[in-house]
Amino acid sequence: MSQSLTQPVADPVAELALTGDVARPSRLTVSDLLAWPQHQERVSFECATSGVQHHHFAGPLLHDVLSDAGPAFDPARRKDRLRFLIAVTGTDGHHALLSWAEIDPDFGRAPVLLAVSIDDTPLDRPGPQLVLPQDRCGARHISGINAIHVDGGYAAWRSAWS
């Protein structure tokens, strides 16, 4: 009887690509996200298929992580950060779009998390989750985030009368 010399392959650690109009694009794992201050949120949201869900999440604020990446705000333009959009994608194909103003402490100050655990269960393998505690419905909750794209390319609409 021969023995196999191959080792079983471990599940890969999930990572997300942080790209777009940032000075420091990166690939982040749950382990990397633990380097930021951790925030706790108890969240209840309505799920169309399974009713009201109650969970406890922990992780860094999305604003902290994106700010560290160096968004390409134009310092010469007052309130330039308000034109930035944030697109989040999960491994299951779900997407959510947020504005920078929603998460900015000077404006909406929404405590949006990149959760690294749910109900004290680490998310190393499935990947971080986008958690918007202020949303009544869980539609913008994204599991297994694999991409966050920061986009400052929004240009103001020109008026039809100009």
Coordinates of C-alpha atoms in Angstrom, one line a residue:
M1 CA 0.0 0.0 0.0
S2 CA 1.5 3.3 -1.0
Q3 CA 1.1 6.6 0.8
S4 CA 0.3 9.8 -0.9
L5 CA 3.0 12.5 -0.6
T6 CA 0.6 15.3 -1.2
Q7 CA -0.8 17.3 1.7
P8 CA -4.5 18.1 1.8
V9 CA -5.1 21.6 0.4
A10 CA -6.3 24.1 3.0
D11 CA -9.2 26.3 2.3
P12 CA -7.8 29.5 0.9
V13 CA -8.1 32.7 3.0
A14 CA -10.6 35.1 1.4
E15 CA -9.3 38.5 0.3
L16 CA -10.8 41.6 -1.1
A17 CA -9.3 43.9 -3.7
L18 CA -9.5 47.6 -2.8
T19 CA -9.1 49.5 -6.0
G20 CA -10.1 52.8 -7.7
D21 CA -9.3 56.4 -7.0
V22 CA -7.0 55.7 -4.1
A23 CA -3.3 56.2 -3.5
R24 CA -2.7 52.8 -2.1
P25 CA -4.8 50.1 -3.7
S26 CA -4.4 46.8 -1.9
R27 CA -5.6 43.2 -1.3
L28 CA -6.9 42.8 2.3
T29 CA -7.8 39.7 4.3
V30 CA -9.8 39.5 7.5
S31 CA -6.5 39.2 9.3
D32 CA -5.4 42.6 7.7
L33 CA -8.7 44.2 8.8
L34 CA -8.0 43.3 12.4
A35 CA -5.3 46.0 12.4
W36 CA -7.9 48.8 12.5
P37 CA -9.9 49.7 15.6
Q38 CA -12.7 47.2 16.0
H39 CA -16.3 48.3 16.4
Q40 CA -19.2 46.2 17.7
E41 CA -22.8 46.5 16.3
R42 CA -25.9 44.5 17.2
V43 CA -28.0 44.6 14.1
S44 CA -31.6 43.6 13.3
F45 CA -32.7 43.7 9.7
E46 CA -35.7 42.3 7.8
C47 CA -34.9 39.6 5.3
A48 CA -37.4 39.0 2.5
T49 CA -36.9 35.2 2.7
S50 CA -36.4 34.5 6.4
G51 CA -37.9 37.4 8.4
V52 CA -36.2 39.5 11.0
Q53 CA -32.5 38.6 11.5
H54 CA -30.6 39.5 14.7
H55 CA -26.8 39.4 14.6
H56 CA -23.7 40.8 16.4
F57 CA -21.0 42.0 14.1
A58 CA -17.4 43.2 14.8
G59 CA -15.0 44.9 12.5
P60 CA -13.4 48.1 11.4
L61 CA -15.4 51.0 10.0
L62 CA -15.4 51.2 6.2
H63 CA -14.5 54.9 6.5
D64 CA -11.3 54.1 8.4
V65 CA -10.1 51.4 5.9
L66 CA -10.9 53.6 2.9
S67 CA -9.3 56.7 4.4
D68 CA -6.1 54.7 5.0
A69 CA -6.0 53.8 1.3
G70 CA -5.7 57.5 0.5
P71 CA -8.8 58.5 -1.6
A72 CA -7.9 61.0 -4.3
F73 CA -9.7 64.0 -3.0
D74 CA -8.7 67.3 -4.6
P75 CA -7.7 69.5 -1.7
A76 CA -8.3 72.6 -3.9
R77 CA -12.0 71.7 -4.3
R78 CA -14.2 72.4 -1.4
K79 CA -16.2 69.3 -0.5
D80 CA -14.6 67.2 -3.3
R81 CA -15.1 64.0 -1.3
L82 CA -18.9 64.3 -1.8
R83 CA -18.5 63.2 -5.4
F84 CA -17.0 59.9 -4.5
L85 CA -18.9 56.6 -4.8
I86 CA -18.0 53.2 -3.2
A87 CA -19.0 50.0 -5.0
V88 CA -18.9 46.8 -3.0
T89 CA -19.1 43.3 -4.5
G90 CA -19.5 39.9 -2.9
T91 CA -18.4 36.5 -4.0
D92 CA -22.1 35.6 -4.6
G93 CA -22.5 38.4 -7.2
H94 CA -24.4 40.8 -4.9
H95 CA -23.5 44.5 -5.1
A96 CA -24.1 47.6 -3.1
L97 CA -23.3 51.2 -3.9
L98 CA -22.7 53.9 -1.2
S99 CA -21.7 57.5 -1.3
W100 CA -18.7 58.8 0.6
A101 CA -21.0 61.3 2.3
E102 CA -22.9 58.4 4.0
I103 CA -19.8 57.2 5.8
D104 CA -18.0 60.5 6.3
P105 CA -18.0 61.7 9.9
D106 CA -18.7 65.3 8.7
F107 CA -21.9 64.2 7.0
G108 CA -23.9 61.0 7.4
R109 CA -21.5 59.4 9.8
A110 CA -23.0 55.9 9.2
P111 CA -21.2 53.3 11.2
V112 CA -20.7 51.0 8.2
L113 CA -18.6 48.0 9.1
L114 CA -16.3 45.6 7.2
A115 CA -17.3 42.8 9.6
V116 CA -14.6 40.3 10.5
S117 CA -16.9 38.2 12.6
I118 CA -20.6 37.5 12.9
D119 CA -22.0 36.2 16.2
D120 CA -18.4 35.7 17.4
T121 CA -17.6 33.5 14.4
P122 CA -14.6 34.6 12.5
L123 CA -15.0 35.3 8.8
D124 CA -11.5 34.4 7.7
R125 CA -12.6 31.8 5.1
P126 CA -15.8 33.3 3.7
G127 CA -14.4 36.9 3.8
P128 CA -15.6 40.1 5.4
Q129 CA -19.2 41.3 5.3
L130 CA -20.5 44.8 4.6
V131 CA -22.8 45.8 7.5
L132 CA -25.0 48.9 7.4
P133 CA -26.6 48.9 10.9
Q134 CA -28.8 51.9 10.0
D135 CA -30.6 50.0 7.2
R136 CA -34.0 48.5 8.1
C137 CA -33.7 46.0 5.3
G138 CA -30.6 43.8 4.8
A139 CA -30.5 44.3 1.1
R140 CA -27.1 46.2 1.2
H141 CA -25.6 43.6 3.5
I142 CA -22.9 41.9 1.4
S143 CA -21.4 38.6 2.4
G144 CA -17.9 37.5 1.3
I145 CA -16.7 40.8 0.0
N146 CA -14.2 40.3 -2.8
A147 CA -14.0 43.9 -4.2
I148 CA -14.4 47.5 -3.1
H149 CA -14.0 50.1 -5.7
V150 CA -13.7 53.8 -4.9
D151 CA -14.8 56.1 -7.7
G152 CA -14.3 59.8 -7.8
G153 CA -15.1 60.1 -11.5
Y154 CA -18.6 61.4 -11.0
A155 CA -18.9 64.7 -12.8
A156 CA -21.6 67.2 -12.0
W157 CA -24.5 67.1 -14.5
R158 CA -24.7 70.0 -16.8
S159 CA -27.9 71.8 -16.8
A160 CA -30.0 71.7 -19.9
W161 CA -30.2 75.4 -19.7
S162 CA -26.5 76.1 -19.6

